[in-house]
Tab-separated table of C-alpha atoms and ligand atoms in Angstrom:
chain	number	residue	atom	x	y	z
K	1	UNK	CA	-107.583	3.457	-47.202
K	2	UNK	CA	-105.495	3.695	-43.839
K	3	UNK	CA	-102.091	2.460	-45.775
K	4	UNK	CA	-102.594	4.968	-48.662
K	5	UNK	CA	-104.408	8.020	-47.244
K	6	UNK	CA	-103.946	8.467	-43.413
K	7	UNK	CA	-100.346	7.969	-43.793
K	8	UNK	CA	-99.775	10.505	-46.672
K	9	UNK	CA	-102.153	12.979	-44.910
K	10	UNK	CA	-100.098	12.886	-41.562
K	11	UNK	CA	-96.715	13.071	-43.607
K	12	UNK	CA	-97.935	15.993	-45.553
K	13	UNK	CA	-99.326	17.941	-42.399
K	14	UNK	CA	-96.006	17.529	-40.446
K	15	UNK	CA	-93.992	18.437	-43.526
K	16	UNK	CA	-95.903	21.719	-43.960
K	17	UNK	CA	-95.651	22.220	-40.212
K	18	UNK	CA	-91.873	21.870	-40.378
K	19	UNK	CA	-91.513	24.065	-43.339
K	20	UNK	CA	-93.700	26.705	-41.539
K	21	UNK	CA	-91.382	26.721	-38.804
K	22	UNK	CA	-88.347	26.908	-40.996
K	23	UNK	CA	-89.000	29.692	-43.531
K	24	UNK	CA	-85.578	29.584	-45.137
K	25	UNK	CA	-85.979	26.012	-46.116
K	26	UNK	CA	-89.590	26.647	-47.259
K	27	UNK	CA	-88.152	29.377	-49.458
K	28	UNK	CA	-85.234	27.296	-50.946
K	29	UNK	CA	-88.044	24.624	-51.767
K	30	UNK	CA	-90.013	27.465	-53.485
K	31	UNK	CA	-86.955	28.477	-55.371
K	32	UNK	CA	-86.091	24.899	-56.451
K	33	UNK	CA	-89.618	24.175	-57.753
K	34	UNK	CA	-89.701	27.597	-59.792
K	35	UNK	CA	-86.449	26.619	-61.285
K	36	UNK	CA	-87.593	23.236	-62.390
K	37	UNK	CA	-90.769	24.653	-63.788
K	38	UNK	CA	-88.980	27.207	-65.867
K	39	UNK	CA	-91.922	29.567	-66.180
K	40	UNK	CA	-94.492	26.975	-66.614
K	41	UNK	CA	-97.562	26.812	-64.383
K	42	UNK	CA	-97.227	24.630	-61.320
K	43	UNK	CA	-100.160	22.710	-62.420
K	44	UNK	CA	-98.135	21.589	-65.313
K	45	UNK	CA	-95.512	19.945	-63.262
K	46	UNK	CA	-94.372	16.657	-64.798
K	47	UNK	CA	-93.624	13.132	-63.484
K	48	UNK	CA	-89.822	13.751	-64.787
K	49	UNK	CA	-89.709	17.097	-62.814
K	50	UNK	CA	-89.952	15.340	-59.535
K	51	UNK	CA	-86.513	13.908	-59.795
K	52	UNK	CA	-85.031	17.331	-60.002
K	53	UNK	CA	-86.128	18.337	-56.692
K	54	UNK	CA	-83.126	17.144	-54.524
K	55	UNK	CA	-83.513	20.002	-51.588
K	56	UNK	CA	-87.409	19.456	-51.452
K	57	UNK	CA	-86.703	15.695	-51.284
K	58	UNK	CA	-84.326	16.189	-48.414
K	59	UNK	CA	-86.965	18.251	-46.436
K	60	UNK	CA	-89.471	15.570	-46.969
K	61	UNK	CA	-87.249	12.780	-45.759
K	62	UNK	CA	-86.093	14.922	-42.734
K	63	UNK	CA	-89.880	15.328	-41.849
K	64	UNK	CA	-90.416	11.698	-42.256
K	65	UNK	CA	-87.605	11.208	-39.837
K	66	UNK	CA	-88.656	13.557	-37.206
K	67	UNK	CA	-92.535	12.713	-37.676
K	68	UNK	CA	-92.852	9.412	-39.020
K	69	UNK	CA	-96.368	8.925	-39.711
K	70	UNK	CA	-96.192	5.092	-38.709
K	71	UNK	CA	-94.338	5.191	-35.606
K	72	UNK	CA	-94.036	1.434	-34.992
K	73	UNK	CA	-94.239	-1.935	-36.723
K	74	UNK	CA	-94.575	-5.285	-35.215
K	75	UNK	CA	-93.208	-8.645	-36.291
K	76	UNK	CA	-93.581	-12.316	-34.844
K	77	UNK	CA	-90.115	-13.851	-35.195
K	78	UNK	CA	-90.287	-17.009	-37.259
K	79	UNK	CA	-87.020	-18.316	-35.929
K	80	UNK	CA	-84.756	-17.463	-32.947
K	81	UNK	CA	-82.895	-14.249	-33.548
K	82	UNK	CA	-79.354	-13.933	-31.868
K	83	UNK	CA	-78.492	-10.269	-30.856
K	84	UNK	CA	-75.172	-8.923	-30.943
K	85	UNK	CA	-74.779	-8.968	-27.203
K	86	UNK	CA	-75.528	-12.734	-27.257
K	87	UNK	CA	-79.054	-12.444	-26.151
K	88	UNK	CA	-81.577	-14.392	-28.027
K	89	UNK	CA	-85.286	-13.489	-29.114
K	90	UNK	CA	-87.112	-16.737	-29.299
K	91	UNK	CA	-89.046	-17.836	-32.161
K	92	UNK	CA	-92.610	-16.975	-32.046
K	93	UNK	CA	-92.195	-13.851	-29.923
K	94	UNK	CA	-94.030	-10.720	-31.242
K	95	UNK	CA	-91.643	-7.658	-31.302
K	96	UNK	CA	-92.655	-4.124	-31.466
K	97	UNK	CA	-90.076	-2.170	-33.567
K	98	UNK	CA	-90.079	1.566	-32.778
K	99	UNK	CA	-89.565	3.676	-35.847
K	100	UNK	CA	-90.008	6.756	-33.868
K	101	UNK	CA	-87.284	5.623	-31.585
K	102	UNK	CA	-84.880	4.738	-34.218
K	103	UNK	CA	-85.369	8.010	-35.817
K	104	UNK	CA	-84.744	9.909	-32.565
K	105	UNK	CA	-81.552	7.831	-31.487
K	106	UNK	CA	-78.848	10.362	-30.705
K	107	UNK	CA	-76.096	7.819	-31.488
K	108	UNK	CA	-77.397	7.823	-35.122
K	109	UNK	CA	-78.999	11.303	-35.395
K	110	UNK	CA	-77.239	14.024	-33.161
K	111	UNK	CA	-79.742	16.584	-31.774
K	112	UNK	CA	-82.521	14.464	-32.901
K	113	UNK	CA	-85.111	16.914	-32.242
K	114	UNK	CA	-83.670	19.389	-34.710
K	115	UNK	CA	-85.267	19.780	-38.124
K	116	UNK	CA	-82.194	19.683	-40.431
K	117	UNK	CA	-82.859	18.580	-44.166
K	118	UNK	CA	-79.064	18.587	-44.805
K	119	UNK	CA	-78.806	15.245	-42.793
K	120	UNK	CA	-79.980	13.920	-46.058
K	121	UNK	CA	-77.310	15.525	-48.331
K	122	UNK	CA	-75.416	12.898	-50.267
K	123	UNK	CA	-72.181	13.812	-48.257
K	124	UNK	CA	-73.993	13.564	-44.889
K	125	UNK	CA	-75.830	10.354	-45.944
K	126	UNK	CA	-72.572	8.422	-46.431
K	127	UNK	CA	-71.900	5.487	-44.288
K	128	UNK	CA	-75.360	5.523	-42.839
K	129	UNK	CA	-77.122	2.267	-42.706
K	130	UNK	CA	-80.281	1.894	-44.690
K	131	UNK	CA	-81.964	0.652	-41.578
K	132	UNK	CA	-81.298	4.121	-39.685
K	133	UNK	CA	-84.216	5.685	-41.615
K	134	UNK	CA	-87.305	3.594	-42.064
K	135	UNK	CA	-90.431	5.513	-42.420
K	136	UNK	CA	-91.723	2.904	-44.818
K	137	UNK	CA	-90.384	0.045	-42.732
K	138	UNK	CA	-87.927	-2.392	-44.085
K	139	UNK	CA	-87.657	-6.059	-45.459
K	140	UNK	CA	-90.069	-8.046	-47.461
K	141	UNK	CA	-93.279	-6.409	-46.068
K	142	UNK	CA	-92.100	-2.940	-46.491
K	143	UNK	CA	-94.433	-0.206	-47.710
K	144	UNK	CA	-95.565	-1.014	-51.276
K	145	UNK	CA	-96.672	2.665	-51.843
K	146	UNK	CA	-93.624	4.376	-51.029
K	147	UNK	CA	-92.639	5.670	-54.385
K	148	UNK	CA	-96.101	6.772	-54.906
K	149	UNK	CA	-96.241	8.454	-51.513
K	150	UNK	CA	-92.837	10.540	-52.113
K	151	UNK	CA	-94.269	11.603	-55.637
K	152	UNK	CA	-97.474	12.791	-54.021
K	153	UNK	CA	-95.495	14.543	-51.166
K	154	UNK	CA	-93.528	16.333	-53.656
K	155	UNK	CA	-96.316	17.475	-55.886
K	156	UNK	CA	-98.362	18.747	-53.171
K	157	UNK	CA	-95.285	20.475	-51.651
K	158	UNK	CA	-94.783	22.072	-54.935
K	159	UNK	CA	-98.378	23.155	-55.471
K	160	UNK	CA	-98.568	24.627	-51.970
K	161	UNK	CA	-95.278	26.466	-51.582
K	162	UNK	CA	-95.640	28.220	-54.948
K	163	UNK	CA	-98.934	29.579	-54.047
K	164	UNK	CA	-98.767	30.227	-50.388
K	165	UNK	CA	-96.435	31.326	-47.551
K	166	UNK	CA	-96.866	28.957	-44.751
K	167	UNK	CA	-96.524	30.145	-41.217
K	168	UNK	CA	-97.052	28.480	-37.846
K	169	UNK	CA	-100.127	29.360	-35.786
K	170	UNK	CA	-98.314	30.315	-32.740
K	171	UNK	CA	-101.493	30.502	-30.695
K	172	UNK	CA	-102.176	26.716	-31.352
K	173	UNK	CA	-99.201	24.655	-30.937
K	174	UNK	CA	-99.872	20.997	-31.846
K	175	UNK	CA	-99.503	18.092	-29.369
K	176	UNK	CA	-98.296	15.004	-30.816
K	177	UNK	CA	-100.751	12.265	-30.564
K	178	UNK	CA	-99.843	8.679	-31.503
K	179	UNK	CA	-102.748	6.567	-32.690
K	180	UNK	CA	-102.202	4.192	-35.589
K	181	UNK	CA	-100.334	6.882	-37.154
K	182	UNK	CA	-98.812	10.142	-35.878
K	183	UNK	CA	-101.509	12.702	-35.532
K	184	UNK	CA	-101.823	16.104	-33.651
K	185	UNK	CA	-104.531	16.362	-30.974
K	186	UNK	CA	-107.154	18.996	-32.032
K	187	UNK	CA	-105.630	19.244	-35.480
K	188	UNK	CA	-102.540	20.822	-36.872
K	189	UNK	CA	-103.060	24.641	-37.565
K	190	UNK	CA	-101.019	26.624	-39.795
K	191	UNK	CA	-101.636	30.079	-41.560
K	192	UNK	CA	-101.418	30.225	-45.301
K	193	UNK	CA	-101.106	33.553	-47.057
K	194	UNK	CA	-101.571	33.689	-50.850
K	195	UNK	CA	-98.352	34.793	-52.747
N	201	HEM	C1	-95.851	8.758	-46.123
N	201	HEM	C2	-96.676	7.824	-46.598
N	201	HEM	C3	-96.492	6.457	-46.222
N	201	HEM	C4	-95.919	5.927	-45.104
N	201	HEM	C5	-95.115	6.648	-43.861
N	201	HEM	C6	-96.133	4.474	-45.157
N	201	HEM	C7	-95.598	3.574	-44.247
N	201	HEM	C8	-95.826	2.087	-44.270
N	201	HEM	C9	-95.180	1.250	-43.393
N	201	HEM	C10	-94.312	1.475	-42.256
N	201	HEM	C11	-95.543	-0.011	-43.751
N	201	HEM	C12	-95.152	-1.386	-43.013
N	201	HEM	C13	-96.202	-1.750	-41.953
N	201	HEM	C14	-95.739	-2.911	-41.181
N	201	HEM	O1	-94.638	-3.432	-41.570
N	201	HEM	O2	-96.429	-3.512	-40.595
N	201	HEM	C15	-96.468	0.130	-44.976
N	201	HEM	C16	-97.164	-0.829	-45.536
N	201	HEM	C17	-97.775	-0.796	-46.707
N	201	HEM	N1	-98.361	0.361	-47.293
N	201	HEM	FE1	-97.466	2.376	-46.669
N	201	HEM	N2	-96.928	4.076	-46.005
N	201	HEM	C18	-97.152	5.306	-46.843
N	201	HEM	C19	-97.858	5.417	-48.015
N	201	HEM	C20	-98.485	4.388	-48.839
N	201	HEM	C21	-99.270	4.483	-49.927
N	201	HEM	C22	-99.452	5.751	-50.715
N	201	HEM	C23	-99.772	3.289	-50.204
N	201	HEM	C24	-100.644	2.857	-51.335
N	201	HEM	C25	-100.672	3.583	-52.380
N	201	HEM	C26	-99.313	2.309	-49.205
N	201	HEM	C27	-99.708	0.998	-49.033
N	201	HEM	C28	-99.125	0.141	-48.182
N	201	HEM	C29	-99.432	-1.180	-48.064
N	201	HEM	C30	-100.401	-1.880	-48.939
N	201	HEM	C31	-98.614	-1.785	-46.963
N	201	HEM	C32	-98.634	-3.412	-46.706
N	201	HEM	C33	-97.671	-3.996	-47.397
N	201	HEM	C34	-97.490	-5.553	-47.042
N	201	HEM	O3	-97.895	-5.855	-45.825
N	201	HEM	O4	-96.894	-6.374	-47.463
N	201	HEM	N3	-98.624	3.096	-48.073
N	201	HEM	N4	-96.403	1.453	-45.120
């Protein structure tokens, strides 16, 4: 339940929050979805349509960077690990690896607090290590549900932005709260206006 539901709920909530704060990106997603649907009702969105939403995908990735639902993972070293600077993490030690910290490292992500989906354009992604963006962790125990999660995020975004204009509720700004996943204290409040 936790791996499959709380994570996508967090990812989706923060994505809608970021789109609410950036109406021009929200509008670009809306236009992209409408173009892909070519007059069909959004409820008829098909699996194949999801691979034709590049800008929406960039918005989702940037949201998972800025607000990673899983902020850290831990691993017990099964062998000594030599770091580049010569120090060694001994076998048996449990390491906590910060996904949030990696995603906010200014050496990798200039102005890390800024929501900018264009970071994930093909040109801007060139030369970036796959380990710079790890919302689903990495290695043999990474997330088995990541493709499903991305599909779910795309479908819900398509269904939401084509039906509603999303605006922030400026009277109730969220406070980030890290539990097992990244939540908002007292909920994440947005205003939805039917289109
Ligand atoms: C945005 C949504 C999601 C995020 C950010 C996410 C993130 C993660 C992360 C970071 C891990 C690695 C945990 C660790 O290394 O200790 C993980 C593992 C896992 N995830 Fe996801 N996940 C998401 C959605 C899903 C979905 C939809 C499913 C199932 C349908 C799922 C099933 C799992 C399972 C079973 C594992 C454990 C894999 C293993 O230990 O070998 N996740 N997820």
